[in-house]
Coordinates of C-alpha atoms and ligand atoms in Angstrom, one line a residue:
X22 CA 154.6 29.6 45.0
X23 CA 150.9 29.0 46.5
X24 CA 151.0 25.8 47.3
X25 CA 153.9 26.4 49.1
X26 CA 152.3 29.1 51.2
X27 CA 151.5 27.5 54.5
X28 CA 154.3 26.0 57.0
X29 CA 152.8 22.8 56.6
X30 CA 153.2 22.7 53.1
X31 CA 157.0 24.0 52.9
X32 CA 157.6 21.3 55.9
X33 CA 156.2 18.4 54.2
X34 CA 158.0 19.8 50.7
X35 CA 161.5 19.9 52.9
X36 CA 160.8 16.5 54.6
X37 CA 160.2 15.2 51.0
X38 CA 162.9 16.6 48.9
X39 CA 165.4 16.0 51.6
X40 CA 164.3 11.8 51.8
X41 CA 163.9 11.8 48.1
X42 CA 167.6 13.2 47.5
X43 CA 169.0 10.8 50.3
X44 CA 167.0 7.8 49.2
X45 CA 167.9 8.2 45.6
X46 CA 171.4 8.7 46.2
X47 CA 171.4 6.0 47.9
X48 CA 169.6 3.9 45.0
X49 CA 171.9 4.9 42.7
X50 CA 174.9 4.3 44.5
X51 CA 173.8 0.7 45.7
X52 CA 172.3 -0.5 42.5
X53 CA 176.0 0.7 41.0
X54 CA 177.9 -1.1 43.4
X55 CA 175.0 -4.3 43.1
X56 CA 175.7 -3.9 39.2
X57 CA 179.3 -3.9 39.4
X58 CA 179.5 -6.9 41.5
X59 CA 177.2 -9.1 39.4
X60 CA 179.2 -8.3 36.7
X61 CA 182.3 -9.1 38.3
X62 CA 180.7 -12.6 39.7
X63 CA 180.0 -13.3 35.9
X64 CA 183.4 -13.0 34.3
X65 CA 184.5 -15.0 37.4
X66 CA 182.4 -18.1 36.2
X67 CA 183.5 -17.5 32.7
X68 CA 186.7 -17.6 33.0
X69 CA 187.1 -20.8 35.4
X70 CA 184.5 -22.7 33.6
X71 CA 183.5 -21.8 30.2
X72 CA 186.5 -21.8 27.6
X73 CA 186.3 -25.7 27.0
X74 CA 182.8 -25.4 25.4
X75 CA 183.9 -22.6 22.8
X76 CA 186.9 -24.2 21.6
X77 CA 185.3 -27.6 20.6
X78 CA 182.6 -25.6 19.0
X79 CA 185.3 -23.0 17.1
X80 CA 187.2 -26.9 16.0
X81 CA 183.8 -28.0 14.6
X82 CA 184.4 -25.3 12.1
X83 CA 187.6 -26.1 11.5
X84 CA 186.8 -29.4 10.8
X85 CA 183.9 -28.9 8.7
X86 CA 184.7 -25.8 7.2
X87 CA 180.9 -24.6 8.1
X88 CA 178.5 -24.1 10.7
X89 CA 175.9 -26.9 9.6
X90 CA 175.3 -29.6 11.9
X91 CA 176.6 -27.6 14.8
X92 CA 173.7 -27.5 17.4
X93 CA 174.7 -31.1 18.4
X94 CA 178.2 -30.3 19.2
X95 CA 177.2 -27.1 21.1
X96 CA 174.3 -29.4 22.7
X97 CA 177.3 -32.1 23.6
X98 CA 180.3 -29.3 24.5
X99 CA 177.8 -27.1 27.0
X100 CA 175.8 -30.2 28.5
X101 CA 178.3 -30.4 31.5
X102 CA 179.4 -26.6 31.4
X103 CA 177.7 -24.2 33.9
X104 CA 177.9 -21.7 30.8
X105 CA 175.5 -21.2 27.6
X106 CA 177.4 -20.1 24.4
X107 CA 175.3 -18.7 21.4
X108 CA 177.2 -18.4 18.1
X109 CA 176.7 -16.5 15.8
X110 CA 178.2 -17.1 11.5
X111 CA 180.8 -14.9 9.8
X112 CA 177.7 -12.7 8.5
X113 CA 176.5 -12.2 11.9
X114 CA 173.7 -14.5 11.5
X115 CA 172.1 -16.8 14.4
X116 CA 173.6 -20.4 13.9
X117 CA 172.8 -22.2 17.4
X118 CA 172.7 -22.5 21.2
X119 CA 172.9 -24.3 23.9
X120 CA 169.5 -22.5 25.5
X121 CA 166.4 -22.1 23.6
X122 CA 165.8 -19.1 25.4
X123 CA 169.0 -16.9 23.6
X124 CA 167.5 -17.9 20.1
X125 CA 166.3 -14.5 19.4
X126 CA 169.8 -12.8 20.9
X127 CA 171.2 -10.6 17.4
X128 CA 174.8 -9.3 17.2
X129 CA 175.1 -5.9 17.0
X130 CA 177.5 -4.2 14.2
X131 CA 179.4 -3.2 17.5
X132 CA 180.2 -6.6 18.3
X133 CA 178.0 -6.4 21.8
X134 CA 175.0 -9.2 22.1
X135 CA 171.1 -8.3 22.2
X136 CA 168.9 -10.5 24.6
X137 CA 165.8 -10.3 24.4
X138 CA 163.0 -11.7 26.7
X139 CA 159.5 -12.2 26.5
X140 CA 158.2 -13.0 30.4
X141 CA 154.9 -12.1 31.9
X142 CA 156.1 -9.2 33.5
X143 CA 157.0 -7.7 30.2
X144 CA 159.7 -7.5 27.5
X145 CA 163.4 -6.3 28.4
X146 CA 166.4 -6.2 26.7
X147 CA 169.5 -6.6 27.8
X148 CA 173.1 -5.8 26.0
X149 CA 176.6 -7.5 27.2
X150 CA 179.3 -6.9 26.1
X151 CA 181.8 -10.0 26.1
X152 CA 183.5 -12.3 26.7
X153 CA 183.1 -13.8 23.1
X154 CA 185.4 -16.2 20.8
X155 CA 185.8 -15.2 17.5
X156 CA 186.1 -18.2 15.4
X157 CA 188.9 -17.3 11.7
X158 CA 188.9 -19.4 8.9
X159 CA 192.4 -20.9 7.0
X160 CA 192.6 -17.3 5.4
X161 CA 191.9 -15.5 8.4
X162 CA 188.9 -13.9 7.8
X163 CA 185.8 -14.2 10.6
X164 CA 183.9 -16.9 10.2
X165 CA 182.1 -16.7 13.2
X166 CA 182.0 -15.6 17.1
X167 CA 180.9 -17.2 19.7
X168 CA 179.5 -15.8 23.4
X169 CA 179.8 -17.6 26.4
X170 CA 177.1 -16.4 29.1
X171 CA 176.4 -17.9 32.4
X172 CA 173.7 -20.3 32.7
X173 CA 170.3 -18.8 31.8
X174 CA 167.1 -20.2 33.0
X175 CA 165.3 -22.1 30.4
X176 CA 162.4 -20.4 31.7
X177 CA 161.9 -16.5 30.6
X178 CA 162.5 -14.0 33.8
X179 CA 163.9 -11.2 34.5
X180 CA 168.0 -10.9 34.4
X181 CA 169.2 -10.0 38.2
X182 CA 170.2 -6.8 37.4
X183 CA 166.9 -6.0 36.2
X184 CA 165.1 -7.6 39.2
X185 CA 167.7 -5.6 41.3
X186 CA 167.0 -2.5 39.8
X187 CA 163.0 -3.2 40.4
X188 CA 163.8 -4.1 44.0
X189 CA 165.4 -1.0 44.0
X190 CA 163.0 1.4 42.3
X191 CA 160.3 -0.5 44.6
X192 CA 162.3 0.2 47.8
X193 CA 162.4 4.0 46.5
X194 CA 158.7 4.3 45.8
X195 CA 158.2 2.8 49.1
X196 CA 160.3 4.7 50.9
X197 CA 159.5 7.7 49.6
X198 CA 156.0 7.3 50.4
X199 CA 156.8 6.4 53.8
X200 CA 158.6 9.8 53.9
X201 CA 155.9 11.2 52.4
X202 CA 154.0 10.4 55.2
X203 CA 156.0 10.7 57.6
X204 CA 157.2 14.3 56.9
X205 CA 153.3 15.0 56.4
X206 CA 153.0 13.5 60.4
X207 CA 155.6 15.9 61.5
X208 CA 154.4 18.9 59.2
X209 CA 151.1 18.5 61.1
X210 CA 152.9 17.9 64.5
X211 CA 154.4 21.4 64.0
X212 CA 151.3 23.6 62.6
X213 CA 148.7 21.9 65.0
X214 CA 150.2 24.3 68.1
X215 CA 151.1 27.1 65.4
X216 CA 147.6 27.2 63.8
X217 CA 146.0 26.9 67.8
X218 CA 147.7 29.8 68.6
X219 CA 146.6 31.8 65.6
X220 CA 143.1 30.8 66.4
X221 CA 143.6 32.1 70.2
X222 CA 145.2 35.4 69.2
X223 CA 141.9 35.8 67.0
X224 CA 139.8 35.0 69.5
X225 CA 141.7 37.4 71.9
X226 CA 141.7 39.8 69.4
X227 CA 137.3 39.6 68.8
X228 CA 137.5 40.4 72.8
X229 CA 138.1 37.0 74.4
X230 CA 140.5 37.5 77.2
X231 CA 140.2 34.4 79.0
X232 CA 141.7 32.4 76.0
X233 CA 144.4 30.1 76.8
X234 CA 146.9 27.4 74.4
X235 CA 147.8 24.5 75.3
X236 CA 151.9 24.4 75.7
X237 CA 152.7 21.7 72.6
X238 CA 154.4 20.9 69.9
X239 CA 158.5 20.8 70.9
X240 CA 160.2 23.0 73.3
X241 CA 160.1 26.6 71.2
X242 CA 156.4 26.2 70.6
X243 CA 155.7 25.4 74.1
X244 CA 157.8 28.2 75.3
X245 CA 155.9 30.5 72.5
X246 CA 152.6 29.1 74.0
X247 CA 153.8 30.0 77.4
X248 CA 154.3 33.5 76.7
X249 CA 151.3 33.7 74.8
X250 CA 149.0 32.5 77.8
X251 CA 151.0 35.3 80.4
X252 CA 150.6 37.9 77.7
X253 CA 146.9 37.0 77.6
X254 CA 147.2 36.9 81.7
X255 CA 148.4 40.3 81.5
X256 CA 146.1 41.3 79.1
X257 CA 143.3 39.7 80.9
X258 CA 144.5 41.5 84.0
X259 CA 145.4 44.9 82.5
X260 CA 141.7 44.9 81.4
X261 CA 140.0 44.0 84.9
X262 CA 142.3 46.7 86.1
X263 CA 141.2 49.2 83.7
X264 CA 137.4 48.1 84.2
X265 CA 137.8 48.5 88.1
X266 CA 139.3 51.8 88.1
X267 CA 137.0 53.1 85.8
X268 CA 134.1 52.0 88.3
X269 CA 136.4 53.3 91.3
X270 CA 136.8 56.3 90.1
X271 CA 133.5 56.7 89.2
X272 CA 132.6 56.1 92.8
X273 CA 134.9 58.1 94.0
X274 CA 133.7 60.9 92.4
X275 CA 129.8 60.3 92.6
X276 CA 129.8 61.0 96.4
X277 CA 131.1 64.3 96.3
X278 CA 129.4 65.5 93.6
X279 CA 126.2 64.3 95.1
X280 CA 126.7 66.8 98.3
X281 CA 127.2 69.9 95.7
X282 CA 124.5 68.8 93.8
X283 CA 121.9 68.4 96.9
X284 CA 123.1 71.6 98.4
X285 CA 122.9 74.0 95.4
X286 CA 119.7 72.2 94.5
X287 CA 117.9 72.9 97.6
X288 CA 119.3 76.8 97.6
X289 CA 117.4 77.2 93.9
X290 CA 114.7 75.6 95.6
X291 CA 114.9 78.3 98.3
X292 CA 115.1 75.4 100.7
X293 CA 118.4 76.9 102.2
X294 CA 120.0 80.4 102.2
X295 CA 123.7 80.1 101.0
X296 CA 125.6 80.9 104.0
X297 CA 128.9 81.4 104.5
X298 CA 129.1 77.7 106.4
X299 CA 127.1 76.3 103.2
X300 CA 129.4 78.1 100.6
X301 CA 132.4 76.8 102.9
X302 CA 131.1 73.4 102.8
X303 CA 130.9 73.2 99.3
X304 CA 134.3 75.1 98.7
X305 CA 135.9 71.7 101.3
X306 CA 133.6 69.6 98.7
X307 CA 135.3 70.7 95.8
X308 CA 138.7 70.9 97.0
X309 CA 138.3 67.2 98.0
X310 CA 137.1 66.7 94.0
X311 CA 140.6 68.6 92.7
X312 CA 142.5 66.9 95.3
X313 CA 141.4 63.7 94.0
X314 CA 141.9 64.6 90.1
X315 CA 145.3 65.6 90.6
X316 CA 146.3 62.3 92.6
X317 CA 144.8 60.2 90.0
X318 CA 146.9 62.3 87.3
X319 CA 149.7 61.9 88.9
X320 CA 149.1 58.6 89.6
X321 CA 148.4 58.5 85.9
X322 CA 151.2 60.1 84.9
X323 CA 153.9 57.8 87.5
X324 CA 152.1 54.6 85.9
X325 CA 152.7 55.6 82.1
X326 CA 156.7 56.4 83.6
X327 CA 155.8 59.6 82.4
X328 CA 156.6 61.8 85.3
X329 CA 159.2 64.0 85.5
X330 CA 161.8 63.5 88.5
X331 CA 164.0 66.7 88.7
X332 CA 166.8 64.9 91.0
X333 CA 168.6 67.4 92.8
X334 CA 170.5 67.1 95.6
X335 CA 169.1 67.6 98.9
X336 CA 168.9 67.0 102.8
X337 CA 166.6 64.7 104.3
X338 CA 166.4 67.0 107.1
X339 CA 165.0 69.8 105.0
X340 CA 163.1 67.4 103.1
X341 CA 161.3 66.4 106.5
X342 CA 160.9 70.0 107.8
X343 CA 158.8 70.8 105.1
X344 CA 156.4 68.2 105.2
X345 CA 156.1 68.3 108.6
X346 CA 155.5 72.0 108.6
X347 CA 152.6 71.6 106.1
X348 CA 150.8 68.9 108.2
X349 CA 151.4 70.7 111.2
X350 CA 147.6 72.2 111.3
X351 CA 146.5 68.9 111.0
X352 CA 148.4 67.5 113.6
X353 CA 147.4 70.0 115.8
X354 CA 143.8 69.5 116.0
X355 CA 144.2 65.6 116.5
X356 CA 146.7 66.7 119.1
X357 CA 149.6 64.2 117.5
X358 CA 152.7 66.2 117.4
X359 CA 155.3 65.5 114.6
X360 CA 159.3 64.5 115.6
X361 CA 162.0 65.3 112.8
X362 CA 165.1 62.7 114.1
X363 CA 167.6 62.2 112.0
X364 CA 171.4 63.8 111.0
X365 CA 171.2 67.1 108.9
X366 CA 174.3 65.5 107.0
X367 CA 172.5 63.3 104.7
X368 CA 172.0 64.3 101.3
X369 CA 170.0 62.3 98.7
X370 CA 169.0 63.0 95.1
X371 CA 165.4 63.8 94.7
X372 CA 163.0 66.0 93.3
X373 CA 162.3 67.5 96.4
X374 CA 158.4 68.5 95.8
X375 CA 158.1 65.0 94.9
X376 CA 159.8 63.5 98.0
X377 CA 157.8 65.8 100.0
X378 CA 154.5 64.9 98.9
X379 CA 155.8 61.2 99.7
X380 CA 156.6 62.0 103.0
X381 CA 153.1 64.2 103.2
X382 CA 150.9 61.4 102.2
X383 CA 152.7 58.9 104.8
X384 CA 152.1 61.9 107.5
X385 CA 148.6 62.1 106.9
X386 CA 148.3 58.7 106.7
X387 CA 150.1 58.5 110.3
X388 CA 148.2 61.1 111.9
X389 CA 144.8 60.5 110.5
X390 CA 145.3 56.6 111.7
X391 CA 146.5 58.3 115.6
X392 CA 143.1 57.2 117.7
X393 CA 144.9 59.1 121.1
X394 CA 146.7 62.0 121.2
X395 CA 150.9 61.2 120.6
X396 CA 153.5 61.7 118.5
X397 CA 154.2 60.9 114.7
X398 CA 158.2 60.7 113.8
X399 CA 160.0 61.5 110.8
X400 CA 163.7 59.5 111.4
X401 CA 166.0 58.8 108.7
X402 CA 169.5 57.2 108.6
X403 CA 172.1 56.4 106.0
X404 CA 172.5 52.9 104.8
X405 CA 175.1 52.0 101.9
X406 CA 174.5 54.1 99.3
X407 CA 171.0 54.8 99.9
X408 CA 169.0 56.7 103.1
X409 CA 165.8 55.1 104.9
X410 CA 163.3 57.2 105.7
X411 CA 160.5 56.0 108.3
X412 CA 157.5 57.4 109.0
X413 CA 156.5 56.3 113.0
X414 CA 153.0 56.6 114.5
X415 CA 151.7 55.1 117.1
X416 CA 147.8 54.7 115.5
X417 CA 145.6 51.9 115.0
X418 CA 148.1 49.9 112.4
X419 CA 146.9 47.4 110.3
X420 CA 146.5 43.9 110.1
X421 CA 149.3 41.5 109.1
X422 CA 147.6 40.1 105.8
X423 CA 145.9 43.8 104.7
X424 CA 149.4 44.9 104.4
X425 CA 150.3 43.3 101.0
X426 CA 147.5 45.3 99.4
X427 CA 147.6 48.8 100.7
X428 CA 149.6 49.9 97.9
X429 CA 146.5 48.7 95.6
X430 CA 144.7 51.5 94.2
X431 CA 141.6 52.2 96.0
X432 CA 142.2 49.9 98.4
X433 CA 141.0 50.9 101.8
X434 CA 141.4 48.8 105.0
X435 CA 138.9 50.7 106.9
X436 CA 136.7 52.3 104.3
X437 CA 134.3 54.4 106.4
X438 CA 137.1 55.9 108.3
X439 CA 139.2 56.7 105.3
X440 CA 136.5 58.3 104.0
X441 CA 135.9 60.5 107.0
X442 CA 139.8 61.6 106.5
X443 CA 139.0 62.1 102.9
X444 CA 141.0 59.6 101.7
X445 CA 140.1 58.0 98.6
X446 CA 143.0 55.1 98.6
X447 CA 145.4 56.7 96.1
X448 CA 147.6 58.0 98.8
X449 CA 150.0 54.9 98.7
X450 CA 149.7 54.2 95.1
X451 CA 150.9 57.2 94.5
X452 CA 153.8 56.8 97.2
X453 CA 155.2 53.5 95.7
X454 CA 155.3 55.3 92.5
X455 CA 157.2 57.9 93.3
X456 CA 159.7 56.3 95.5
X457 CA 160.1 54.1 92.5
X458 CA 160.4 56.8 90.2
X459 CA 163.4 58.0 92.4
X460 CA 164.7 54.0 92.1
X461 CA 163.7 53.6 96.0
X462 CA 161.9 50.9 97.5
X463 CA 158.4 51.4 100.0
X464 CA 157.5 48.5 102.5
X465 CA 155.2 49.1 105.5
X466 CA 155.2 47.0 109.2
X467 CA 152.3 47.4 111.5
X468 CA 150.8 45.7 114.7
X469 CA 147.2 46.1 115.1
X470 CA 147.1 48.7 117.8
X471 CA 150.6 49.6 118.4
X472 CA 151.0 51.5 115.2
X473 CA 153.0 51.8 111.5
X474 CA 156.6 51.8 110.6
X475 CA 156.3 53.1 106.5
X476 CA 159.7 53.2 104.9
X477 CA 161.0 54.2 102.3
X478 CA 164.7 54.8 100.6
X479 CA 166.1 57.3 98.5
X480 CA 169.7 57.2 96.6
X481 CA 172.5 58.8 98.3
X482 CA 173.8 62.1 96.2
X483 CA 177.8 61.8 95.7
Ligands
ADP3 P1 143.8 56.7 101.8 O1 143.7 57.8 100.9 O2 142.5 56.0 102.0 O3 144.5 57.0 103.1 P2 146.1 55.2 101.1 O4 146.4 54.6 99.8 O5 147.0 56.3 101.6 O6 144.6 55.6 101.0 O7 146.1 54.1 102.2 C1 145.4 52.9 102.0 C2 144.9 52.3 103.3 O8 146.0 51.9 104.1 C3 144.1 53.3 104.1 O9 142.8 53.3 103.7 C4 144.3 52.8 105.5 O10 143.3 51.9 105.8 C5 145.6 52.0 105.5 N1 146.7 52.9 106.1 C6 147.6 53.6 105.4 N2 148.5 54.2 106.3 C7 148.1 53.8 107.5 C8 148.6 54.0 108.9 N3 149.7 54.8 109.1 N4 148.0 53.4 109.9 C9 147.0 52.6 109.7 N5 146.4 52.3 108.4 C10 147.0 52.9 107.4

């Protein structure tokens, strides 16, 4: 149903039906059990008081063998009675009673007794049934009953169990209402924090990021709002990230491609012959470029958990070899020679060009950061059921609060240096990707001039 569409709606249509099913219930049950017991109070006062009044009447008739002249004896037999009696002839006709009020009661062909009352709140009628004297003549035939009520006002009003019943159907209305209220106090207490959050996930949606809810509204909804406002954080995030490394990378590329550009541009001008030095320049120029394309794919692909780890088994030492071998040239001309320590006994499982361009990028790292000529050592050990490999140099190491953010991408402690090594701070990104990729850990330690401890682990194979 429409109307029924919204939460709010079906809330304050539960909260209703619900009060109205337990409030009528109740109604019912009460005014039954209020009924009842009025009833019973009735016949009680009957029977202890009444049955003197009747009798004189019923020996009236006796006596005169008709109802005329009665009123005074039913005037005279109720006067100290705490009943009224109406009575009624053989033909069911009104003869008398003790309370003006009854005179327009009629007996109905059932035998039961019709009140009616005329009051300013209305008219209402009333049936009892009982307790009545029927009155026989010297043949035996009816001559006439007689009904014995309690004590009505000789004022019109209402009978209790119609006032109850009015109490009751007022307490109902009220109550409902109340309910009514009520549940549409709670509906709103609900939707308020629901509809807030719509409106924020719309507004995220046209492009506002920084949107944030309020945590209301009961524990759930606070907890929805609370995941709401850290996917928004993340969001938010994601996107500064995205908008940074776009800029980054721009950057990162601009300088290099400036260099080619200025040198071929000045060779068309004739400005410079393209000598072998020239053409070797821009050959290290783009190299650099390709370099830096195929970090930030990898990096790429490590980020999406899209890159494929072929885990083989393998030993550290040969791992180390290798990487060690291919920085050797580079070593060499910043005379820093490189140390392989560890056992040849310990086998991990890793894709091994993958763990060697790990330990590559630490090693050029280590020996581009050497400021004397020294040593840069590759020592692994086996711990548990996983093998530590550190990367040792003895360079410029870094400063105690740079150290949480080297792993950033882009982020360079000393930019102008990095630069000069070519670096273009994807180096350790890419490191703590891989390692992770292997389900390894990478943590760095460093003292400003005594050098860098990088670590990393690797699982065991077996
Ligand atoms: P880059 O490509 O610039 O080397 P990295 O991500 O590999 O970028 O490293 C980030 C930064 O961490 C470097 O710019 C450098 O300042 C610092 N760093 C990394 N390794 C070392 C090291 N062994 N000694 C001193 N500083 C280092």
């Amino acid at each position: 149903m429409r109307i029924f569409a919204t939460l709010r709606s079906r809330l304050i249509a539960m909260v209703a039906a619900l009060l109205a099913v337990i409030i009528g219930s109740v109604a019912i049950i009460s005014t039954r059990v209020a009924h009842y017991e009025i009833r019973k109070f009735d016949l009680e006062v009957h029977a202890g008081r009444a049955p003197r009044a009747p009798v004189a009447i019923g020996q009236y008739y006796r006596a005169h063998g008709s109802w005329a002249g009665v009123q005074p004896v039913i005037d005279q037999a109720t006067r100290s009675g705490e009943s009224d009696v109406i009575v009624f002839d053989g033909q069911r006709k009104f003869v008398g009673t003790s309370n003006a009020i009854l005179r327009d009661a009629q007996l109905t062909p059932d035998g039961g007794l019709l009140i009616e009352r005329r009051s300013a709140a209305g008219r209402t009628r009333e049936l009892i049934r009982g307790p009545q004297m029927i009155v026989r003549d010297d043949k035996g035939n009816i001559a006439g009953s007689i009904f014995i009520l309690p004590r009505q006002s000789k004022t019109p009003e209402l009978p209790p169990t119609r006032s109850l019943d009015r109490s009751f159907f007022l307490t109902f209305l009220g109550a409902t209402i109340f309910g009514v209220l009520m549940a549409m106090a709670i509906a709103r207490w609900i939707s308020v924090p629901v509809e807030r959050l719509t409106a924020a996930a719309r507004r995220m949606e046209s492009g506002d990021l920084a949107v944030r809810v309020e945590p209301a509204g009961g524990a759930e909804l606070a907890e929805l709002a609370r995941g709401f406002n850290a996917m928004a954080a993340a969001l938010d995030r994601n996107e500064e990230q995205r908008r940074r490394m776009v800029s980054d990378v721009a950057h990162e590329l601009r300088a290099p491609l400036t260099n080619i550009r200025c040198e071929l541009e000045s060779m068309q001008d004739g400005l410079t012959s393209p000598t072998p030095e020239r053409i070797a320049s821009l050959h290290e120029e783009t190299m650099h470029l390709a370099h830096l394309v195929d970090d930030l794919q990898d990096l790429a692909l490590a980020e999406a958990g899209r890159l494929e780890i072929d885990a083989q088994p393998v030993t550290v030492a040969a791992l180390a070899r290798r990487a060690a071998a291919g920085m050797e040239m580079r070593a060499r001309e910043r005379s820093v020679t490189l140390h392989c320590e560890g056992s040849d006994d310990v086998i991990v499982l890793a894709d091994a060009h993958r763990a060697v361009q790990i330990l590559t990028n630490l090693l050029a790292n280590a020996v581009a950061h050497m400021e004397k000529p020294g040593e840069v050592r590759i020592a692994w050990e086996q711990n548990g059921s996983e093998a530590i490999i550190r990367v040792i140099d003895s360079g410029t190491g870094i400063p105690a609060d740079e150290i949480p953010r080297i792993f950033e991408r882009f982020y360079r402690v000393d930019v102008s240096r990095s630069r000069a090594t070519g670096g273009a701070g994807l180096g350790l990104p890419i490191v703590r990707q891989l390692v992770a990729a292997h389900g390894g850990r990478v943590w760095a330690e460093s003292v400003v001039g005594a050098g860098s401890v990088f670590s990393f682990t690797l699982p065991l194979a077996g």
